[in-house]
Amino acid sequence: MPTDLLGREYETFAAPQPLTQHGPARVIAMCNQKGGVGKTTSSINIGGALSTYGRRVLIVDFDPQGAATVGLGINANSVESTIYTALFNPSMDVHEVVMHTRFDNLDIIPANIDLSAAEVQLVTEVGREQILASTLKPLINEYDLIIVDCQPSLGLLTVNALAAADGVIIPVAAEFFALRGVALLMQSIEKVRTRINPDLQVYGVLVTMYTRTLHSDEVLQRIYEAFQNKVFHSVITRSIKLPDATVSGAPITIYAPQHKTAKEYREVARELISRGIVA
């Protein structure tokens, strides 16, 4: 039986069966308050992998930098209606904000720098932690998975994402400094679970930017000690092909489907389906 990098035995996850119907969607927040750990890259590529398996995926770009929007080939600055528009215009039909990408089964609600004003505006809103959940509600039955790509902070936008989510995936780079903020994130998740969203789960910890070095192996072991079987079997290795795919505006699973990193993200997608997190 094959083993992963932590020595855990597991059967390679089989390619999933096609779906005969779609929805309701599971909502996953891709969350870590540390920047540069692969949140957006993982959102795009897990979404891309699942879309090639026939799952309908919506990515919600919830970061004012608009990286997920750009990473799917859309000019964030030229988009008129974004997630910010939908949040603060209750009379607006959220379907007007959804953009179809050039890839089958993969849509996005874009974001740009306008979203940076939302943090301040949310402070005075009634039910401020639940606004994203209300915004996404009309879309739930149209997708199999909604991924909310969070900004690197623990402010009101991230709290909204956690309140709207069924579960969280935490990308953690295989570097010592990436470990430091995870405990703080877990405290925030526990507060949201206790006060707002009692059904919120941690679906898994995804190790990213792994290199075959003693340092990366030590960090991987530390992550496993903290999260045990929450750690995904597949580890995402550091690769120059990922920035190439971003420049081309495509998931690596479509841009270079035979590349090692594309295979790793497909394995994560199959694990999500195998564990029943995604239909």
Short mmCIF file of C-alpha atoms in Angstrom, two decimals:
data_model
loop_
_atom_site.label_atom_id
_atom_site.label_comp_id
_atom_site.label_asym_id
_atom_site.label_seq_id
_atom_site.Cartn_x
_atom_site.Cartn_y
_atom_site.Cartn_z
CA MET A 1 0.00 0.00 0.00
CA PRO A 2 1.40 3.46 -0.85
CA THR A 3 2.42 5.86 1.91
CA ASP A 4 2.38 9.66 2.03
CA LEU A 5 5.27 11.89 3.13
CA LEU A 6 4.31 11.33 6.77
CA GLY A 7 4.51 7.56 6.36
CA ARG A 8 0.73 7.11 6.57
CA GLU A 9 -0.62 4.26 4.47
CA TYR A 10 -3.58 5.06 2.26
CA GLU A 11 -5.21 3.88 -0.92
CA THR A 12 -4.81 6.32 -3.79
CA PHE A 13 -8.17 8.01 -4.20
CA ALA A 14 -9.99 6.84 -7.28
CA ALA A 15 -11.31 9.21 -9.95
CA PRO A 16 -14.87 10.12 -8.92
CA GLN A 17 -18.04 9.15 -10.72
CA PRO A 18 -19.86 11.91 -12.66
CA LEU A 19 -22.84 13.56 -10.96
CA THR A 20 -26.37 13.26 -12.28
CA GLN A 21 -27.50 16.42 -10.46
CA HIS A 22 -25.85 19.40 -8.77
CA GLY A 23 -26.18 21.11 -5.40
CA PRO A 24 -26.63 21.97 -2.68
CA ALA A 25 -23.10 23.33 -2.43
CA ARG A 26 -20.70 22.81 0.43
CA VAL A 27 -19.13 26.17 1.34
CA ILE A 28 -15.42 26.06 2.18
CA ALA A 29 -13.41 29.00 3.51
CA MET A 30 -9.78 28.90 2.37
CA CYS A 31 -8.32 30.64 5.37
CA ASN A 32 -5.01 31.59 6.98
CA GLN A 33 -4.18 35.07 8.26
CA LYS A 34 -0.58 34.68 7.12
CA GLY A 35 -0.02 35.84 3.56
CA GLY A 36 1.90 33.91 0.93
CA VAL A 37 0.96 30.41 2.04
CA GLY A 38 -0.97 29.42 -1.09
CA LYS A 39 -4.60 30.27 -0.25
CA THR A 40 -5.45 31.72 -3.65
CA THR A 41 -3.37 29.18 -5.56
CA SER A 42 -5.10 26.36 -3.70
CA SER A 43 -8.56 27.89 -4.20
CA ILE A 44 -8.01 28.15 -7.95
CA ASN A 45 -6.43 24.73 -8.37
CA ILE A 46 -8.71 22.70 -6.12
CA GLY A 47 -11.62 24.42 -7.87
CA GLY A 48 -10.04 23.72 -11.25
CA ALA A 49 -9.44 20.05 -10.42
CA LEU A 50 -13.00 19.54 -9.19
CA SER A 51 -14.43 21.30 -12.24
CA THR A 52 -12.62 18.84 -14.53
CA TYR A 53 -14.30 16.04 -12.54
CA GLY A 54 -17.67 17.53 -13.49
CA ARG A 55 -18.34 19.36 -10.23
CA ARG A 56 -19.81 22.86 -10.50
CA VAL A 57 -17.51 25.18 -8.58
CA LEU A 58 -17.89 28.84 -7.61
CA ILE A 59 -14.89 30.73 -6.28
CA VAL A 60 -15.70 33.82 -4.21
CA ASP A 61 -12.75 36.21 -4.29
CA PHE A 62 -12.93 37.73 -0.81
CA ASP A 63 -9.57 39.50 -0.89
CA PRO A 64 -9.27 43.17 -1.95
CA GLN A 65 -6.10 42.26 -3.86
CA GLY A 66 -8.30 40.34 -6.32
CA ALA A 67 -5.68 37.64 -6.86
CA ALA A 68 -8.17 34.83 -7.52
CA THR A 69 -9.92 37.04 -10.08
CA VAL A 70 -6.65 37.75 -11.90
CA GLY A 71 -5.58 34.13 -11.54
CA LEU A 72 -8.60 33.07 -13.60
CA GLY A 73 -7.78 35.51 -16.39
CA ILE A 74 -10.11 38.39 -15.43
CA ASN A 75 -8.95 42.00 -15.19
CA ALA A 76 -10.08 42.87 -11.66
CA ASN A 77 -9.90 46.62 -12.25
CA SER A 78 -12.23 46.55 -15.24
CA VAL A 79 -15.01 44.63 -13.48
CA GLU A 80 -18.00 46.83 -12.61
CA SER A 81 -19.87 44.51 -10.24
CA THR A 82 -17.93 42.59 -7.59
CA ILE A 83 -18.56 40.82 -4.30
CA TYR A 84 -18.40 44.26 -2.69
CA THR A 85 -21.36 45.40 -4.82
CA ALA A 86 -23.37 42.34 -3.81
CA LEU A 87 -22.62 42.70 -0.09
CA PHE A 88 -23.91 46.23 0.25
CA ASN A 89 -26.78 46.25 -2.27
CA PRO A 90 -29.46 43.95 -0.82
CA SER A 91 -31.78 44.59 -3.78
CA MET A 92 -29.19 43.28 -6.23
CA ASP A 93 -29.51 39.77 -7.63
CA VAL A 94 -26.21 38.07 -6.77
CA HIS A 95 -26.39 36.19 -10.09
CA GLU A 96 -25.51 39.49 -11.78
CA VAL A 97 -22.12 39.41 -10.07
CA VAL A 98 -21.22 35.81 -10.97
CA MET A 99 -18.79 35.63 -13.90
CA HIS A 100 -18.36 32.51 -16.02
CA THR A 101 -14.70 31.77 -16.67
CA ARG A 102 -13.46 30.24 -19.92
CA PHE A 103 -13.33 26.87 -18.13
CA ASP A 104 -16.32 24.53 -17.92
CA ASN A 105 -18.01 24.28 -14.50
CA LEU A 106 -15.84 27.02 -12.98
CA ASP A 107 -17.34 30.41 -12.08
CA ILE A 108 -16.12 33.30 -9.93
CA ILE A 109 -17.50 36.25 -8.02
CA PRO A 110 -14.69 38.75 -8.58
CA ALA A 111 -13.14 41.27 -6.19
CA ASN A 112 -10.94 44.32 -6.49
CA ILE A 113 -9.60 47.09 -4.28
CA ASP A 114 -13.16 48.32 -3.61
CA LEU A 115 -13.51 45.46 -1.13
CA SER A 116 -10.97 47.12 1.16
CA ALA A 117 -13.72 49.58 2.19
CA ALA A 118 -15.99 46.75 3.32
CA GLU A 119 -14.20 46.18 6.62
CA VAL A 120 -15.11 49.69 7.79
CA GLN A 121 -18.65 49.61 6.38
CA LEU A 122 -19.46 46.27 7.99
CA VAL A 123 -18.92 47.71 11.47
CA THR A 124 -22.22 49.62 11.33
CA GLU A 125 -24.25 46.94 9.51
CA VAL A 126 -27.00 44.97 11.26
CA GLY A 127 -26.04 41.29 11.44
CA ARG A 128 -22.63 42.21 10.13
CA GLU A 129 -21.12 38.72 10.53
CA GLN A 130 -23.85 37.09 8.43
CA ILE A 131 -23.89 39.33 5.36
CA LEU A 132 -21.79 37.04 3.13
CA ALA A 133 -23.94 34.03 4.11
CA SER A 134 -27.08 35.95 3.10
CA THR A 135 -25.46 37.04 -0.17
CA LEU A 136 -24.48 33.49 -1.17
CA LYS A 137 -27.77 31.82 -0.15
CA PRO A 138 -29.45 32.12 -3.61
CA LEU A 139 -26.48 30.30 -5.19
CA ILE A 140 -26.23 27.30 -2.89
CA ASN A 141 -28.42 24.96 -4.96
CA GLU A 142 -26.64 25.76 -8.23
CA TYR A 143 -23.14 24.54 -7.31
CA ASP A 144 -21.47 21.54 -5.73
CA LEU A 145 -18.76 23.60 -4.05
CA ILE A 146 -18.31 27.26 -3.16
CA ILE A 147 -14.75 28.24 -2.17
CA VAL A 148 -14.31 31.56 -0.36
CA ASP A 149 -10.74 32.77 -0.89
CA CYS A 150 -10.09 34.84 2.25
CA GLN A 151 -7.74 37.76 2.71
CA PRO A 152 -4.71 37.32 4.99
CA SER A 153 -6.24 38.79 8.15
CA LEU A 154 -8.65 37.90 10.93
CA GLY A 155 -10.94 40.91 10.46
CA LEU A 156 -14.65 41.14 9.74
CA LEU A 157 -14.31 39.86 6.18
CA THR A 158 -12.72 36.64 7.40
CA VAL A 159 -15.32 36.31 10.18
CA ASN A 160 -18.02 36.64 7.48
CA ALA A 161 -16.35 33.87 5.47
CA LEU A 162 -16.21 31.59 8.53
CA ALA A 163 -19.84 32.38 9.39
CA ALA A 164 -20.92 31.46 5.84
CA ALA A 165 -18.82 28.29 5.61
CA ASP A 166 -19.57 24.68 6.37
CA GLY A 167 -15.87 24.11 6.91
CA VAL A 168 -12.35 25.49 6.62
CA ILE A 169 -9.30 24.37 4.70
CA ILE A 170 -6.11 25.84 6.15
CA PRO A 171 -3.17 26.05 3.72
CA VAL A 172 0.13 26.09 5.62
CA ALA A 173 3.48 26.59 3.91
CA ALA A 174 6.17 24.09 4.93
CA GLU A 175 8.17 26.86 6.62
CA PHE A 176 8.67 27.57 10.30
CA PHE A 177 7.17 31.08 10.27
CA ALA A 178 4.00 29.81 8.63
CA LEU A 179 3.29 27.73 11.73
CA ARG A 180 3.26 30.64 14.13
CA GLY A 181 -0.12 32.11 13.20
CA VAL A 182 -2.07 28.87 12.96
CA ALA A 183 -2.85 28.75 16.70
CA LEU A 184 -4.37 32.24 16.48
CA LEU A 185 -6.47 31.17 13.49
CA MET A 186 -7.72 28.13 15.41
CA GLN A 187 -8.80 30.42 18.26
CA SER A 188 -10.75 32.57 15.79
CA ILE A 189 -12.40 29.49 14.27
CA GLU A 190 -13.40 28.31 17.75
CA LYS A 191 -14.88 31.72 18.61
CA VAL A 192 -16.95 31.72 15.40
CA ARG A 193 -18.07 28.15 16.10
CA THR A 194 -19.10 29.05 19.66
CA ARG A 195 -20.84 32.35 18.94
CA ILE A 196 -22.06 32.35 15.32
CA ASN A 197 -21.71 29.10 13.38
CA PRO A 198 -21.84 25.99 15.62
CA ASP A 199 -21.59 23.62 12.63
CA LEU A 200 -18.26 25.02 11.40
CA GLN A 201 -15.63 22.32 10.93
CA VAL A 202 -11.95 22.21 10.05
CA TYR A 203 -11.98 20.02 6.96
CA GLY A 204 -8.26 19.81 6.65
CA VAL A 205 -4.79 21.33 6.70
CA LEU A 206 -3.11 21.50 3.30
CA VAL A 207 0.69 21.66 3.37
CA THR A 208 2.00 23.83 0.53
CA MET A 209 5.38 24.98 -0.82
CA TYR A 210 7.04 21.77 0.28
CA THR A 211 10.65 21.11 -0.73
CA ARG A 212 12.67 18.00 -0.01
CA THR A 213 14.74 19.54 2.77
CA LEU A 214 15.24 18.70 6.43
CA HIS A 215 13.52 21.98 7.36
CA SER A 216 10.38 21.20 5.33
CA ASP A 217 10.25 17.67 6.76
CA GLU A 218 10.52 19.00 10.33
CA VAL A 219 7.73 21.53 9.72
CA LEU A 220 5.58 18.81 8.12
CA GLN A 221 6.06 16.66 11.21
CA ARG A 222 5.15 19.59 13.50
CA ILE A 223 1.98 20.23 11.49
CA TYR A 224 1.04 16.57 11.79
CA GLU A 225 1.64 16.59 15.56
CA ALA A 226 -0.75 19.53 15.86
CA PHE A 227 -3.49 18.37 13.46
CA GLN A 228 -3.06 14.58 13.12
CA ASN A 229 -5.37 13.14 10.45
CA LYS A 230 -6.72 16.57 9.50
CA VAL A 231 -3.56 16.89 7.36
CA PHE A 232 -4.30 16.01 3.73
CA HIS A 233 -2.40 13.03 2.37
CA SER A 234 -1.29 15.04 -0.65
CA VAL A 235 1.36 17.71 -0.06
CA ILE A 236 1.80 20.52 -2.62
CA THR A 237 5.43 20.90 -3.65
CA ARG A 238 6.98 24.23 -4.52
CA SER A 239 6.98 24.68 -8.30
CA ILE A 240 7.79 27.39 -10.85
CA LYS A 241 4.91 26.04 -12.94
CA LEU A 242 2.34 27.53 -10.54
CA PRO A 243 3.32 31.18 -11.27
CA ASP A 244 3.36 30.28 -14.99
CA ALA A 245 -0.22 29.03 -14.71
CA THR A 246 -1.23 32.21 -12.84
CA VAL A 247 0.24 34.39 -15.60
CA SER A 248 -1.74 32.41 -18.17
CA GLY A 249 -4.92 32.87 -16.09
CA ALA A 250 -5.64 29.16 -15.72
CA PRO A 251 -5.58 26.47 -13.02
CA ILE A 252 -2.45 24.34 -13.31
CA THR A 253 -4.73 21.30 -13.59
CA ILE A 254 -5.79 22.70 -16.97
CA TYR A 255 -2.65 24.66 -17.95
CA ALA A 256 -0.26 21.72 -17.40
CA PRO A 257 -2.41 18.70 -16.48
CA GLN A 258 0.50 16.22 -16.48
CA HIS A 259 2.71 18.32 -14.20
CA LYS A 260 3.45 16.91 -10.74
CA THR A 261 1.72 19.82 -8.96
CA ALA A 262 -1.41 19.38 -11.09
CA LYS A 263 -1.50 15.73 -10.03
CA GLU A 264 -1.12 16.76 -6.37
CA TYR A 265 -4.09 19.14 -6.57
CA ARG A 266 -6.17 16.49 -8.31
CA GLU A 267 -5.32 14.13 -5.45
CA VAL A 268 -6.57 16.75 -2.95
CA ALA A 269 -9.78 17.11 -4.98
CA ARG A 270 -10.30 13.33 -5.00
CA GLU A 271 -9.65 13.18 -1.24
CA LEU A 272 -12.33 15.83 -0.66
CA ILE A 273 -14.81 13.76 -2.66
CA SER A 274 -13.71 10.48 -1.05
CA ARG A 275 -14.23 11.96 2.44
CA GLY A 276 -17.72 13.17 1.48
CA ILE A 277 -16.82 16.84 1.87
CA VAL A 278 -17.70 17.44 -1.79
CA ALA A 279 -20.37 15.44 -3.62
#
